[in-house]
């Protein structure tokens, strides 16, 4: 059952995710017709970490639904005078009907949800979870491949620090995809997460330390998450290893699609944007109808 807060992909059951997919495709129709579904509601965005897509697609989704948006800007707020995060949440909870929050501390959004009477949606908490990104990722795979079960997905990059990958592994396990994890040595997925997804969904992953695109239906790439490294020089060393160039795609299936949560830095050169395999900009666009569905559901919550 869809609960008050959406903090982790673990909060969702398969039928909830399928419900969001159905709603998102309905929202795509509403986007075309321009019909507003909501009146007199306020969505607050509180982003304590950099964001382009997540924040703006949530704001766009809220506006397209007919909600008003208030954005809490950290700079210029009373946080600078020393106000606590807890008080900030309580104040925003008094102004808005839904709160969308991103914060560098893992678990912080769960805490915000516990303190808030209104639904809180996680826009990313540290290296932990990014559930709405996973919803739009799975929605994109479903739109492109017409199914998720049995689709051969390679997750490539900094699997140790990327919250998008942790959430997505959970979602892919839930839907029975075939998963290969490709990470530079030292940046592998937390074995605890792999074990959890195996125990919960029976997912057995294949692990590689070098790219091998043969057989892949989806190449899901993420950047090296420099800001989460203790030593920034370590990050620089591995950046060059995992570049998705035309050469790296030799032997790939014709209908391979390349996805990326973005921002992409060096791991995908700009020349790939014209490739028939690239789908990351479509993927980012799918963020709007998917987040419309998430906000719409959250607004149904009765205190
Ligand atoms: C990601 C994030 O912030 O986790 N971006 C996003 O939300 N689309 C990926 C990243 O920063 O690498």
PDB file of N, CA, C and O in Angstrom, residues 137-138 140-148 150-156 165 168 172 177-182 206 211-221 244 249 252-253 255-260 277 279-280 283:
ATOM      1  N   UNK A 137      13.065   5.495 -13.988  1.00  0.00           N
ATOM      2  CA  UNK A 137      13.965   4.596 -14.722  1.00  0.00           C
ATOM      3  C   UNK A 137      13.205   3.346 -15.191  1.00  0.00           C
ATOM      4  O   UNK A 137      13.303   2.935 -16.348  1.00  0.00           O
ATOM      5  N   UNK A 138      12.449   2.755 -14.268  1.00  0.00           N
ATOM      6  CA  UNK A 138      11.699   1.544 -14.629  1.00  0.00           C
ATOM      7  C   UNK A 138      10.618   1.884 -15.658  1.00  0.00           C
ATOM      8  O   UNK A 138      10.357   1.112 -16.587  1.00  0.00           O
ATOM      9  N   UNK A 140      10.782   4.162 -17.884  1.00  0.00           N
ATOM     10  CA  UNK A 140      11.461   4.341 -19.169  1.00  0.00           C
ATOM     11  C   UNK A 140      11.786   2.976 -19.798  1.00  0.00           C
ATOM     12  O   UNK A 140      11.559   2.766 -20.996  1.00  0.00           O
ATOM     13  N   UNK A 141      12.280   2.051 -18.991  1.00  0.00           N
ATOM     14  CA  UNK A 141      12.596   0.712 -19.521  1.00  0.00           C
ATOM     15  C   UNK A 141      11.318   0.060 -20.058  1.00  0.00           C
ATOM     16  O   UNK A 141      11.289  -0.497 -21.157  1.00  0.00           O
ATOM     17  N   UNK A 142      10.245   0.178 -19.289  1.00  0.00           N
ATOM     18  CA  UNK A 142       8.972  -0.405 -19.699  1.00  0.00           C
ATOM     19  C   UNK A 142       8.477   0.210 -21.020  1.00  0.00           C
ATOM     20  O   UNK A 142       8.020  -0.497 -21.916  1.00  0.00           O
ATOM     21  N   UNK A 143       8.604   1.534 -21.140  1.00  0.00           N
ATOM     22  CA  UNK A 143       8.156   2.196 -22.374  1.00  0.00           C
ATOM     23  C   UNK A 143       9.005   1.751 -23.569  1.00  0.00           C
ATOM     24  O   UNK A 143       8.507   1.550 -24.662  1.00  0.00           O
ATOM     25  N   UNK A 144      10.285   1.606 -23.331  1.00  0.00           N
ATOM     26  CA  UNK A 144      11.211   1.300 -24.424  1.00  0.00           C
ATOM     27  C   UNK A 144      11.197  -0.177 -24.803  1.00  0.00           C
ATOM     28  O   UNK A 144      11.322  -0.522 -25.974  1.00  0.00           O
ATOM     29  N   UNK A 145      11.124  -1.036 -23.788  1.00  0.00           N
ATOM     30  CA  UNK A 145      11.283  -2.483 -24.029  1.00  0.00           C
ATOM     31  C   UNK A 145       9.977  -3.256 -23.868  1.00  0.00           C
ATOM     32  O   UNK A 145       9.959  -4.476 -24.018  1.00  0.00           O
ATOM     33  N   UNK A 146       8.916  -2.557 -23.497  1.00  0.00           N
ATOM     34  CA  UNK A 146       7.572  -3.149 -23.330  1.00  0.00           C
ATOM     35  C   UNK A 146       7.484  -4.158 -22.187  1.00  0.00           C
ATOM     36  O   UNK A 146       6.478  -4.847 -22.014  1.00  0.00           O
ATOM     37  N   UNK A 147       8.569  -4.344 -21.476  1.00  0.00           N
ATOM     38  CA  UNK A 147       8.566  -5.249 -20.305  1.00  0.00           C
ATOM     39  C   UNK A 147       9.808  -4.945 -19.477  1.00  0.00           C
ATOM     40  O   UNK A 147      10.726  -4.250 -19.962  1.00  0.00           O
ATOM     41  N   UNK A 148       9.856  -5.447 -18.271  1.00  0.00           N
ATOM     42  CA  UNK A 148      11.069  -5.317 -17.447  1.00  0.00           C
ATOM     43  C   UNK A 148      11.606  -6.716 -17.131  1.00  0.00           C
ATOM     44  O   UNK A 148      12.809  -6.953 -17.139  1.00  0.00           O
ATOM     45  N   UNK A 150      13.114 -10.112 -17.321  1.00  0.00           N
ATOM     46  CA  UNK A 150      14.007 -10.756 -18.284  1.00  0.00           C
ATOM     47  C   UNK A 150      14.845  -9.798 -19.124  1.00  0.00           C
ATOM     48  O   UNK A 150      15.691 -10.241 -19.896  1.00  0.00           O
ATOM     49  N   UNK A 151      14.611  -8.491 -18.987  1.00  0.00           N
ATOM     50  CA  UNK A 151      15.420  -7.516 -19.742  1.00  0.00           C
ATOM     51  C   UNK A 151      16.826  -7.493 -19.123  1.00  0.00           C
ATOM     52  O   UNK A 151      16.988  -7.517 -17.903  1.00  0.00           O
ATOM     53  N   UNK A 152      17.827  -7.498 -20.017  1.00  0.00           N
ATOM     54  CA  UNK A 152      19.215  -7.609 -19.572  1.00  0.00           C
ATOM     55  C   UNK A 152      19.797  -6.208 -19.309  1.00  0.00           C
ATOM     56  O   UNK A 152      20.105  -5.482 -20.243  1.00  0.00           O
ATOM     57  N   UNK A 153      19.903  -5.850 -18.043  1.00  0.00           N
ATOM     58  CA  UNK A 153      20.313  -4.487 -17.680  1.00  0.00           C
ATOM     59  C   UNK A 153      21.722  -4.502 -17.075  1.00  0.00           C
ATOM     60  O   UNK A 153      21.984  -5.251 -16.125  1.00  0.00           O
ATOM     61  N   UNK A 154      22.621  -3.704 -17.641  1.00  0.00           N
ATOM     62  CA  UNK A 154      23.959  -3.554 -17.063  1.00  0.00           C
ATOM     63  C   UNK A 154      24.011  -2.226 -16.300  1.00  0.00           C
ATOM     64  O   UNK A 154      23.765  -1.173 -16.889  1.00  0.00           O
ATOM     65  N   UNK A 155      24.309  -2.288 -15.016  1.00  0.00           N
ATOM     66  CA  UNK A 155      24.483  -1.063 -14.222  1.00  0.00           C
ATOM     67  C   UNK A 155      25.981  -0.770 -14.176  1.00  0.00           C
ATOM     68  O   UNK A 155      26.764  -1.595 -13.696  1.00  0.00           O
ATOM     69  N   UNK A 156      26.367   0.396 -14.685  1.00  0.00           N
ATOM     70  CA  UNK A 156      27.788   0.672 -14.917  1.00  0.00           C
ATOM     71  C   UNK A 156      28.225   1.953 -14.194  1.00  0.00           C
ATOM     72  O   UNK A 156      27.602   3.007 -14.368  1.00  0.00           O
ATOM     73  N   UNK A 165      21.678   3.885  -8.190  1.00  0.00           N
ATOM     74  CA  UNK A 165      21.943   2.475  -8.473  1.00  0.00           C
ATOM     75  C   UNK A 165      21.387   1.569  -7.380  1.00  0.00           C
ATOM     76  O   UNK A 165      20.860   0.492  -7.645  1.00  0.00           O
ATOM     77  N   UNK A 168      17.721   1.460  -7.831  1.00  0.00           N
ATOM     78  CA  UNK A 168      17.353   0.776  -9.076  1.00  0.00           C
ATOM     79  C   UNK A 168      17.547  -0.740  -8.964  1.00  0.00           C
ATOM     80  O   UNK A 168      16.733  -1.510  -9.477  1.00  0.00           O
ATOM     81  N   UNK A 172      14.778  -3.351 -10.009  1.00  0.00           N
ATOM     82  CA  UNK A 172      14.998  -4.365 -11.049  1.00  0.00           C
ATOM     83  C   UNK A 172      14.776  -5.762 -10.481  1.00  0.00           C
ATOM     84  O   UNK A 172      14.239  -6.646 -11.159  1.00  0.00           O
ATOM     85  N   UNK A 177      14.266  -8.411 -13.619  1.00  0.00           N
ATOM     86  CA  UNK A 177      15.200  -8.168 -14.729  1.00  0.00           C
ATOM     87  C   UNK A 177      16.444  -9.044 -14.536  1.00  0.00           C
ATOM     88  O   UNK A 177      16.674  -9.592 -13.451  1.00  0.00           O
ATOM     89  N   UNK A 178      17.249  -9.185 -15.603  1.00  0.00           N
ATOM     90  CA  UNK A 178      18.565  -9.841 -15.504  1.00  0.00           C
ATOM     91  C   UNK A 178      19.582  -8.735 -15.280  1.00  0.00           C
ATOM     92  O   UNK A 178      19.679  -7.834 -16.106  1.00  0.00           O
ATOM     93  N   UNK A 179      20.337  -8.807 -14.205  1.00  0.00           N
ATOM     94  CA  UNK A 179      21.193  -7.661 -13.866  1.00  0.00           C
ATOM     95  C   UNK A 179      22.675  -8.031 -13.852  1.00  0.00           C
ATOM     96  O   UNK A 179      23.065  -9.037 -13.253  1.00  0.00           O
ATOM     97  N   UNK A 180      23.473  -7.208 -14.530  1.00  0.00           N
ATOM     98  CA  UNK A 180      24.931  -7.314 -14.461  1.00  0.00           C
ATOM     99  C   UNK A 180      25.450  -6.023 -13.836  1.00  0.00           C
ATOM    100  O   UNK A 180      25.040  -4.926 -14.236  1.00  0.00           O
ATOM    101  N   UNK A 181      26.316  -6.149 -12.851  1.00  0.00           N
ATOM    102  CA  UNK A 181      26.892  -4.971 -12.190  1.00  0.00           C
ATOM    103  C   UNK A 181      28.316  -4.782 -12.702  1.00  0.00           C
ATOM    104  O   UNK A 181      29.123  -5.710 -12.639  1.00  0.00           O
ATOM    105  N   UNK A 182      28.623  -3.607 -13.223  1.00  0.00           N
ATOM    106  CA  UNK A 182      29.947  -3.341 -13.782  1.00  0.00           C
ATOM    107  C   UNK A 182      30.539  -2.128 -13.067  1.00  0.00           C
ATOM    108  O   UNK A 182      30.091  -0.992 -13.276  1.00  0.00           O
ATOM    109  N   UNK A 206      25.243 -10.707 -11.871  1.00  0.00           N
ATOM    110  CA  UNK A 206      26.566 -11.067 -12.390  1.00  0.00           C
ATOM    111  C   UNK A 206      27.429  -9.843 -12.134  1.00  0.00           C
ATOM    112  O   UNK A 206      26.977  -8.711 -12.354  1.00  0.00           O
ATOM    113  N   UNK A 211      33.858  -3.265 -18.787  1.00  0.00           N
ATOM    114  CA  UNK A 211      32.681  -3.201 -19.663  1.00  0.00           C
ATOM    115  C   UNK A 211      32.643  -4.377 -20.637  1.00  0.00           C
ATOM    116  O   UNK A 211      33.664  -4.727 -21.215  1.00  0.00           O
ATOM    117  N   UNK A 212      31.462  -4.963 -20.810  1.00  0.00           N
ATOM    118  CA  UNK A 212      31.266  -5.970 -21.849  1.00  0.00           C
ATOM    119  C   UNK A 212      29.792  -5.857 -22.229  1.00  0.00           C
ATOM    120  O   UNK A 212      28.925  -6.362 -21.523  1.00  0.00           O
ATOM    121  N   UNK A 213      29.527  -5.159 -23.330  1.00  0.00           N
ATOM    122  CA  UNK A 213      28.135  -4.788 -23.627  1.00  0.00           C
ATOM    123  C   UNK A 213      27.361  -5.891 -24.350  1.00  0.00           C
ATOM    124  O   UNK A 213      26.164  -5.738 -24.582  1.00  0.00           O
ATOM    125  N   UNK A 214      28.060  -6.996 -24.704  1.00  0.00           N
ATOM    126  CA  UNK A 214      27.375  -8.043 -25.475  1.00  0.00           C
ATOM    127  C   UNK A 214      26.164  -8.578 -24.708  1.00  0.00           C
ATOM    128  O   UNK A 214      26.269  -8.896 -23.539  1.00  0.00           O
ATOM    129  N   UNK A 215      25.051  -8.640 -25.384  1.00  0.00           N
ATOM    130  CA  UNK A 215      23.840  -9.197 -24.771  1.00  0.00           C
ATOM    131  C   UNK A 215      23.021  -8.192 -23.973  1.00  0.00           C
ATOM    132  O   UNK A 215      21.904  -8.486 -23.561  1.00  0.00           O
ATOM    133  N   UNK A 216      23.590  -7.013 -23.737  1.00  0.00           N
ATOM    134  CA  UNK A 216      22.858  -6.037 -22.911  1.00  0.00           C
ATOM    135  C   UNK A 216      21.704  -5.412 -23.697  1.00  0.00           C
ATOM    136  O   UNK A 216      21.844  -5.095 -24.879  1.00  0.00           O
ATOM    137  N   UNK A 217      20.546  -5.260 -23.030  1.00  0.00           N
ATOM    138  CA  UNK A 217      19.419  -4.513 -23.609  1.00  0.00           C
ATOM    139  C   UNK A 217      19.454  -3.058 -23.142  1.00  0.00           C
ATOM    140  O   UNK A 217      19.010  -2.164 -23.845  1.00  0.00           O
ATOM    141  N   UNK A 218      19.932  -2.880 -21.921  1.00  0.00           N
ATOM    142  CA  UNK A 218      20.002  -1.534 -21.336  1.00  0.00           C
ATOM    143  C   UNK A 218      21.375  -1.358 -20.687  1.00  0.00           C
ATOM    144  O   UNK A 218      21.795  -2.202 -19.889  1.00  0.00           O
ATOM    145  N   UNK A 219      22.034  -0.276 -21.049  1.00  0.00           N
ATOM    146  CA  UNK A 219      23.280   0.087 -20.378  1.00  0.00           C
ATOM    147  C   UNK A 219      22.923   1.292 -19.516  1.00  0.00           C
ATOM    148  O   UNK A 219      22.617   2.368 -20.053  1.00  0.00           O
ATOM    149  N   UNK A 220      22.904   1.101 -18.216  1.00  0.00           N
ATOM    150  CA  UNK A 220      22.523   2.195 -17.315  1.00  0.00           C
ATOM    151  C   UNK A 220      23.795   2.698 -16.638  1.00  0.00           C
ATOM    152  O   UNK A 220      24.392   2.001 -15.821  1.00  0.00           O
ATOM    153  N   UNK A 221      24.196   3.902 -17.007  1.00  0.00           N
ATOM    154  CA  UNK A 221      25.506   4.414 -16.607  1.00  0.00           C
ATOM    155  C   UNK A 221      25.319   5.520 -15.572  1.00  0.00           C
ATOM    156  O   UNK A 221      24.354   6.297 -15.658  1.00  0.00           O
ATOM    157  N   UNK A 244      31.817   5.514 -22.144  1.00  0.00           N
ATOM    158  CA  UNK A 244      30.921   4.869 -23.105  1.00  0.00           C
ATOM    159  C   UNK A 244      31.105   5.586 -24.451  1.00  0.00           C
ATOM    160  O   UNK A 244      30.441   6.585 -24.723  1.00  0.00           O
ATOM    161  N   UNK A 249      31.066   0.289 -27.661  1.00  0.00           N
ATOM    162  CA  UNK A 249      29.776  -0.333 -28.008  1.00  0.00           C
ATOM    163  C   UNK A 249      29.890  -1.393 -29.101  1.00  0.00           C
ATOM    164  O   UNK A 249      28.879  -1.928 -29.549  1.00  0.00           O
ATOM    165  N   UNK A 252      27.539  -4.536 -29.514  1.00  0.00           N
ATOM    166  CA  UNK A 252      26.280  -4.286 -28.802  1.00  0.00           C
ATOM    167  C   UNK A 252      25.084  -4.664 -29.675  1.00  0.00           C
ATOM    168  O   UNK A 252      25.164  -4.651 -30.902  1.00  0.00           O
ATOM    169  N   UNK A 253      23.977  -4.980 -29.038  1.00  0.00           N
ATOM    170  CA  UNK A 253      22.720  -5.240 -29.765  1.00  0.00           C
ATOM    171  C   UNK A 253      22.273  -3.959 -30.471  1.00  0.00           C
ATOM    172  O   UNK A 253      22.475  -2.859 -29.949  1.00  0.00           O
ATOM    173  N   UNK A 255      19.378  -2.801 -30.715  1.00  0.00           N
ATOM    174  CA  UNK A 255      18.358  -2.061 -29.964  1.00  0.00           C
ATOM    175  C   UNK A 255      18.780  -1.792 -28.518  1.00  0.00           C
ATOM    176  O   UNK A 255      17.924  -1.518 -27.662  1.00  0.00           O
ATOM    177  N   UNK A 256      20.080  -1.850 -28.267  1.00  0.00           N
ATOM    178  CA  UNK A 256      20.577  -1.469 -26.935  1.00  0.00           C
ATOM    179  C   UNK A 256      20.192  -0.015 -26.653  1.00  0.00           C
ATOM    180  O   UNK A 256      20.320   0.844 -27.542  1.00  0.00           O
ATOM    181  N   UNK A 257      19.728   0.252 -25.448  1.00  0.00           N
ATOM    182  CA  UNK A 257      19.518   1.665 -25.091  1.00  0.00           C
ATOM    183  C   UNK A 257      20.462   2.062 -23.952  1.00  0.00           C
ATOM    184  O   UNK A 257      20.773   1.255 -23.074  1.00  0.00           O
ATOM    185  N   UNK A 258      20.932   3.309 -24.024  1.00  0.00           N
ATOM    186  CA  UNK A 258      21.823   3.830 -22.981  1.00  0.00           C
ATOM    187  C   UNK A 258      21.022   4.801 -22.126  1.00  0.00           C
ATOM    188  O   UNK A 258      20.419   5.753 -22.637  1.00  0.00           O
ATOM    189  N   UNK A 259      21.005   4.519 -20.837  1.00  0.00           N
ATOM    190  CA  UNK A 259      20.306   5.406 -19.895  1.00  0.00           C
ATOM    191  C   UNK A 259      21.319   5.977 -18.905  1.00  0.00           C
ATOM    192  O   UNK A 259      22.400   5.430 -18.715  1.00  0.00           O
ATOM    193  N   UNK A 260      20.959   7.070 -18.280  1.00  0.00           N
ATOM    194  CA  UNK A 260      21.843   7.739 -17.322  1.00  0.00           C
ATOM    195  C   UNK A 260      20.951   8.669 -16.505  1.00  0.00           C
ATOM    196  O   UNK A 260      20.125   9.390 -17.077  1.00  0.00           O
ATOM    197  N   UNK A 277      21.307   4.828 -29.839  1.00  0.00           N
ATOM    198  CA  UNK A 277      21.176   4.105 -28.568  1.00  0.00           C
ATOM    199  C   UNK A 277      20.815   5.024 -27.392  1.00  0.00           C
ATOM    200  O   UNK A 277      20.278   4.560 -26.398  1.00  0.00           O
ATOM    201  N   UNK A 279      19.195   7.304 -24.732  1.00  0.00           N
ATOM    202  CA  UNK A 279      17.814   7.564 -24.280  1.00  0.00           C
ATOM    203  C   UNK A 279      17.763   8.455 -23.043  1.00  0.00           C
ATOM    204  O   UNK A 279      16.721   8.632 -22.451  1.00  0.00           O
ATOM    205  N   UNK A 280      18.914   9.002 -22.604  1.00  0.00           N
ATOM    206  CA  UNK A 280      18.906   9.698 -21.312  1.00  0.00           C
ATOM    207  C   UNK A 280      18.090  10.977 -21.294  1.00  0.00           C
ATOM    208  O   UNK A 280      17.554  11.350 -20.260  1.00  0.00           O
ATOM    209  N   UNK A 283      14.551   9.835 -20.941  1.00  0.00           N
ATOM    210  CA  UNK A 283      14.436   9.351 -19.557  1.00  0.00           C
ATOM    211  C   UNK A 283      14.177  10.535 -18.624  1.00  0.00           C
ATOM    212  O   UNK A 283      13.275  10.491 -17.780  1.00  0.00           O
TER     213      UNK A 283
END
